[in-house]
CSV table of C-alpha atoms and ligand atoms in Angstrom, one decimal:
chain,number,residue,atom,x,y,z
A,50,MET,CA,72.7,152.7,-45.3
A,51,THR,CA,71.3,156.2,-44.8
A,52,ARG,CA,68.7,157.3,-47.2
A,53,LYS,CA,68.0,161.0,-47.7
A,54,PRO,CA,64.4,161.7,-46.6
A,55,ILE,CA,62.0,163.0,-49.2
A,56,ILE,CA,58.9,165.0,-48.4
A,57,ALA,CA,56.5,165.7,-51.3
A,58,GLY,CA,53.4,167.8,-51.2
A,59,ASN,CA,50.6,166.6,-53.5
A,60,TRP,CA,48.3,169.5,-54.0
A,61,LYS,CA,45.8,167.6,-56.1
A,62,MET,CA,43.3,169.8,-57.9
A,63,ASN,CA,44.0,172.8,-55.6
A,64,ASN,CA,45.9,176.1,-56.2
A,65,THR,CA,45.6,178.4,-59.2
A,66,VAL,CA,48.7,180.0,-60.7
A,67,ALA,CA,48.3,182.9,-58.3
A,68,ASP,CA,47.8,180.6,-55.2
A,69,THR,CA,50.8,178.6,-56.3
A,70,ARG,CA,53.1,181.6,-56.5
A,71,ASP,CA,51.9,182.7,-53.1
A,72,ALA,CA,52.3,179.3,-51.5
A,73,VAL,CA,55.8,178.6,-52.9
A,74,ARG,CA,57.0,182.0,-52.0
A,75,LYS,CA,55.8,181.5,-48.4
A,76,LEU,CA,57.3,178.0,-48.2
A,77,VAL,CA,60.8,179.0,-49.5
A,78,PRO,CA,62.0,180.9,-46.4
A,79,LEU,CA,60.4,178.4,-44.0
A,80,VAL,CA,62.5,175.5,-45.3
A,81,ASN,CA,65.7,177.1,-46.6
A,82,ASP,CA,67.6,175.7,-43.6
A,83,SER,CA,66.3,172.1,-44.2
A,84,VAL,CA,69.2,170.8,-46.2
A,85,ASP,CA,69.1,167.1,-45.2
A,86,VAL,CA,65.8,166.4,-46.9
A,87,ASP,CA,64.5,166.5,-50.5
A,88,ILE,CA,61.5,168.8,-50.7
A,89,VAL,CA,59.0,168.6,-53.6
A,90,VAL,CA,55.7,170.3,-54.4
A,91,CYS,CA,53.3,168.8,-56.9
A,92,PRO,CA,50.8,171.4,-58.2
A,93,PRO,CA,48.3,170.9,-61.0
A,94,PHE,CA,49.7,171.0,-64.5
A,95,THR,CA,48.6,174.6,-65.1
A,96,SER,CA,50.6,175.8,-62.1
A,97,LEU,CA,53.9,173.9,-62.7
A,98,ALA,CA,55.6,176.7,-64.5
A,99,ALA,CA,54.7,179.2,-61.8
A,100,ALA,CA,55.9,176.8,-59.1
A,101,VAL,CA,59.3,176.3,-60.9
A,102,ASP,CA,59.6,180.0,-61.2
A,103,ALA,CA,58.8,180.7,-57.6
A,104,ALA,CA,61.1,177.9,-56.3
A,105,GLU,CA,64.1,179.1,-58.4
A,106,SER,CA,67.3,179.1,-56.4
A,107,SER,CA,65.6,177.4,-53.5
A,108,ASN,CA,65.9,173.9,-52.1
A,109,ILE,CA,62.3,173.1,-53.3
A,110,SER,CA,61.8,170.9,-56.4
A,111,VAL,CA,58.6,170.6,-58.5
A,112,GLY,CA,56.8,167.5,-59.5
A,113,ALA,CA,53.8,166.7,-61.7
A,114,GLN,CA,50.8,164.7,-60.4
A,115,ASN,CA,50.9,162.4,-63.5
A,116,VAL,CA,52.5,161.9,-66.8
A,117,HIS,CA,51.7,160.0,-70.0
A,118,TRP,CA,53.9,157.3,-71.5
A,119,GLU,CA,53.8,158.3,-75.2
A,120,GLU,CA,56.0,161.0,-76.5
A,121,LYS,CA,53.2,162.8,-78.2
A,122,GLY,CA,50.0,162.2,-80.2
A,123,ALA,CA,46.3,161.9,-79.9
A,124,TYR,CA,45.9,161.5,-76.2
A,125,THR,CA,43.5,164.2,-75.2
A,126,GLY,CA,44.0,165.6,-71.7
A,127,GLU,CA,47.4,163.9,-71.2
A,128,ILE,CA,50.9,165.5,-70.7
A,129,SER,CA,54.2,164.0,-71.9
A,130,VAL,CA,57.5,163.8,-70.1
A,131,LYS,CA,59.1,166.1,-72.6
A,132,MET,CA,56.5,168.8,-71.7
A,133,LEU,CA,57.4,168.4,-68.0
A,134,ILE,CA,61.2,168.4,-68.6
A,135,GLU,CA,60.8,171.6,-70.7
A,136,LEU,CA,59.4,173.3,-67.6
A,137,ASN,CA,62.2,172.0,-65.4
A,138,VAL,CA,59.9,169.7,-63.5
A,139,ALA,CA,62.0,167.1,-61.7
A,140,TYR,CA,59.5,164.5,-60.4
A,141,ALA,CA,56.2,162.9,-61.5
A,142,VAL,CA,53.8,161.1,-59.2
A,143,VAL,CA,52.4,158.0,-61.0
A,144,GLY,CA,49.6,155.6,-59.9
A,145,HIS,CA,48.1,157.8,-57.2
A,146,SER,CA,45.0,156.0,-55.8
A,147,GLU,CA,42.7,158.8,-56.9
A,148,ARG,CA,43.9,158.2,-60.5
A,149,ARG,CA,43.3,154.5,-60.0
A,150,GLN,CA,39.9,155.0,-58.4
A,151,TYR,CA,38.4,157.8,-60.5
A,152,PHE,CA,40.3,157.6,-63.8
A,153,GLY,CA,40.7,153.9,-64.3
A,154,GLU,CA,44.4,153.7,-64.1
A,155,THR,CA,45.9,150.2,-63.7
A,156,ASP,CA,49.2,148.8,-62.6
A,157,VAL,CA,50.1,148.2,-66.3
A,158,ASN,CA,49.5,151.9,-67.1
A,159,VAL,CA,51.5,152.9,-64.1
A,160,ASN,CA,54.4,150.8,-65.2
A,161,ARG,CA,54.4,152.5,-68.6
A,162,ARG,CA,54.3,155.9,-67.0
A,163,LEU,CA,57.2,154.9,-64.8
A,164,HIS,CA,59.3,153.7,-67.7
A,165,ALA,CA,58.7,156.9,-69.7
A,166,SER,CA,59.6,159.0,-66.7
A,167,LEU,CA,62.8,157.1,-66.0
A,168,GLN,CA,63.8,157.1,-69.6
A,169,ALA,CA,63.6,160.9,-69.7
A,170,GLY,CA,65.3,161.5,-66.3
A,171,LEU,CA,62.2,162.5,-64.4
A,172,ILE,CA,62.1,161.0,-60.9
A,173,PRO,CA,59.0,158.9,-60.5
A,174,ILE,CA,57.0,158.6,-57.2
A,175,VAL,CA,55.1,155.4,-57.6
A,176,CYS,CA,52.1,155.0,-55.4
A,177,VAL,CA,50.8,151.7,-54.1
A,178,GLY,CA,48.3,150.9,-51.3
A,179,GLU,CA,45.4,148.7,-50.3
A,180,THR,CA,41.8,149.7,-49.7
A,181,LEU,CA,40.0,149.2,-46.3
A,182,GLU,CA,38.1,146.1,-47.7
A,183,GLN,CA,41.3,144.5,-48.9
A,184,ARG,CA,43.0,145.1,-45.5
A,185,ARG,CA,39.9,143.8,-43.6
A,186,SER,CA,39.8,140.7,-45.7
A,187,GLY,CA,43.4,139.9,-45.1
A,188,GLU,CA,44.5,140.7,-48.7
A,189,MET,CA,46.9,143.6,-47.9
A,190,GLU,CA,50.1,141.6,-48.5
A,191,ALA,CA,48.8,140.1,-51.8
A,192,VAL,CA,47.6,143.5,-53.1
A,193,ILE,CA,50.8,145.3,-52.3
A,194,THR,CA,52.9,142.4,-53.7
A,195,GLY,CA,50.9,142.4,-57.0
A,196,GLN,CA,51.1,146.2,-57.3
A,197,ILE,CA,54.8,146.3,-56.7
A,198,ARG,CA,55.5,143.4,-59.2
A,199,VAL,CA,53.4,144.9,-62.0
A,200,CYS,CA,54.2,148.6,-61.5
A,201,LEU,CA,58.0,147.9,-61.4
A,202,ASP,CA,58.1,145.3,-64.1
A,203,LYS,CA,61.3,145.4,-66.2
A,204,VAL,CA,62.8,148.4,-64.3
A,205,SER,CA,66.5,147.8,-64.1
A,206,ALA,CA,68.3,147.9,-60.7
A,207,ASP,CA,70.0,151.0,-61.6
A,208,ARG,CA,66.8,152.9,-62.5
A,209,MET,CA,65.0,151.4,-59.5
A,210,CYS,CA,67.6,153.1,-57.2
A,211,GLY,CA,66.4,156.4,-58.6
A,212,THR,CA,62.7,155.6,-58.2
A,213,VAL,CA,60.7,156.7,-55.1
A,214,ILE,CA,57.9,154.5,-53.9
A,215,ALA,CA,54.9,155.9,-51.9
A,216,TYR,CA,52.9,153.5,-49.7
A,217,GLU,CA,49.5,155.1,-49.4
A,218,PRO,CA,46.8,153.0,-47.8
A,219,VAL,CA,43.6,154.2,-49.5
A,220,TRP,CA,41.7,154.2,-46.2
A,221,ALA,CA,44.1,156.8,-44.8
A,222,ILE,CA,44.0,159.3,-47.7
A,223,GLY,CA,42.1,162.5,-46.8
A,224,THR,CA,40.3,160.7,-44.0
A,225,GLY,CA,42.2,162.0,-41.0
A,226,VAL,CA,42.9,158.3,-40.2
A,227,THR,CA,46.7,157.8,-40.3
A,228,ALA,CA,48.1,154.3,-40.4
A,229,THR,CA,50.0,153.8,-37.1
A,230,PRO,CA,53.7,154.0,-37.4
A,231,GLU,CA,53.8,150.2,-36.8
A,232,GLN,CA,51.2,149.5,-39.5
A,233,ALA,CA,53.1,151.6,-42.0
A,234,GLN,CA,56.4,150.1,-41.1
A,235,GLU,CA,55.0,146.6,-41.6
A,236,VAL,CA,54.1,147.4,-45.2
A,237,HIS,CA,57.3,149.4,-45.9
A,238,SER,CA,59.4,146.5,-44.7
A,239,LEU,CA,57.3,144.2,-46.9
A,240,ILE,CA,58.1,146.5,-49.9
A,241,ARG,CA,61.8,146.5,-49.1
A,242,ARG,CA,61.7,142.7,-48.9
A,243,LEU,CA,60.0,142.5,-52.3
A,244,LEU,CA,62.8,144.7,-53.7
A,245,ARG,CA,65.4,142.5,-52.1
A,246,GLU,CA,63.8,139.5,-53.8
A,247,SER,CA,63.5,141.1,-57.2
A,248,TYR,CA,66.8,143.0,-57.1
A,249,ASP,CA,69.5,142.8,-54.5
A,250,ASP,CA,70.4,144.1,-51.0
A,251,THR,CA,71.9,147.3,-52.3
A,252,THR,CA,68.9,148.3,-54.4
A,253,ALA,CA,66.5,147.4,-51.6
A,254,GLU,CA,68.5,149.5,-49.2
A,255,THR,CA,68.8,152.5,-51.6
A,256,VAL,CA,65.1,152.9,-52.7
A,257,ARG,CA,63.3,155.6,-50.7
A,258,ILE,CA,59.8,154.6,-49.5
A,259,GLN,CA,57.4,157.4,-48.5
A,260,TYR,CA,54.3,157.0,-46.4
A,261,GLY,CA,51.2,158.9,-47.4
A,262,GLY,CA,47.8,159.2,-45.9
A,263,SER,CA,46.8,162.0,-43.4
A,264,VAL,CA,50.4,162.9,-42.6
A,265,LYS,CA,50.6,166.1,-40.5
A,266,SER,CA,53.3,168.0,-38.6
A,267,SER,CA,51.9,166.3,-35.5
A,268,ASN,CA,52.5,162.7,-36.6
A,269,ILE,CA,55.4,163.0,-39.1
A,270,ASN,CA,58.1,162.5,-36.4
A,271,ASP,CA,56.6,159.1,-35.2
A,272,LEU,CA,56.3,157.9,-38.7
A,273,MET,CA,59.9,158.9,-39.6
A,274,SER,CA,61.2,157.1,-36.6
A,275,GLN,CA,60.4,153.8,-38.2
A,276,PRO,CA,63.4,152.2,-39.9
A,277,ASP,CA,61.9,151.8,-43.4
A,278,ILE,CA,59.9,155.1,-43.6
A,279,ASP,CA,62.0,157.6,-45.6
A,280,GLY,CA,59.6,160.4,-46.1
A,281,ALA,CA,56.0,161.3,-46.8
A,282,LEU,CA,53.7,162.1,-49.6
A,283,VAL,CA,51.4,164.8,-48.1
A,284,GLY,CA,48.1,165.9,-49.4
A,285,GLY,CA,45.9,168.3,-47.2
A,286,ALA,CA,48.7,169.4,-44.9
A,287,SER,CA,50.9,170.5,-47.8
A,288,LEU,CA,48.4,173.2,-48.8
A,289,VAL,CA,49.1,175.4,-45.8
A,290,PRO,CA,52.7,176.7,-46.1
A,291,ASP,CA,53.2,177.1,-42.3
A,292,GLU,CA,52.0,173.6,-41.6
A,293,PHE,CA,54.0,172.1,-44.5
A,294,GLY,CA,57.1,174.0,-43.5
A,295,ASP,CA,56.7,172.7,-39.9
A,296,LEU,CA,56.1,169.2,-41.1
A,297,ILE,CA,59.3,169.3,-43.2
A,298,LYS,CA,61.3,170.5,-40.2
A,299,LYS,CA,59.9,167.9,-37.9
A,300,ALA,CA,60.6,165.1,-40.5
A,301,VAL,CA,64.3,165.6,-40.1
A,302,ASP,CA,64.3,166.6,-36.5
A,303,ASN,CA,65.1,163.3,-34.8
B,32,LIG,P1,46.3,163.3,-47.5
B,32,LIG,O1,46.6,162.9,-49.0
B,32,LIG,O2,47.6,163.7,-46.8
B,32,LIG,O3,45.3,164.5,-47.6
B,32,LIG,O4,45.6,162.2,-46.8
B,32,LIG,C1,47.8,162.1,-49.3
B,32,LIG,C2,47.8,161.8,-50.7
B,32,LIG,O5,46.8,161.6,-51.3
B,32,LIG,O6,48.9,161.8,-51.3
């Protein structure tokens, strides 16, 4: 089965409204020929509307970096799916390791955010990944298995097919140390095996699994050449339009 690659830029806490307009406007002409790939930018909440506006009529979609599971209410600092849908945001990243590390998010919370997104028709990008200590102590497989089981709890096969998973080893995020294509492939194939066990062959073969962690235009091609790597969640390299445009082109340039 061929899965359409998906490259998403996670801008984290970078880019004001003005920066966002500028960056998206620069990216649009750089990628307008790249039709065989889904392209997403995920700016901060305050820049979402500007990104949607600047990306109008282009092949670039916009995603949020997080979303809350309740429809509304006393949840200071949180944003609901309805608020994102209203802005024509199409994707939401859930469970990024920085949310887990600095803001106490857990697999259970991530699962709630995932259900709320799917229910509303937002495409979730669910992040999983082990720390360096966990890898060194031989716990990688157990950690990934636990995260996948809890994060995806009670998601139907149908909805699973419309969910994107991002494998992001914590030790590779923002460090300049990328997992080797073989290391990434090993975990991607583990995730696909877990999907096969929980669901079925079709679901496992349909779900797109991105790799994230120090992805650049210089290493995307080797990563994409692995059979179970279907795209990338890109932090630092997505902030520079020329570099991100180049990375997107190289991702589909096999
Ligand atoms: P990085 O970040 O590409 O800067 O390592 C990836 C991410 O956190 O999604």
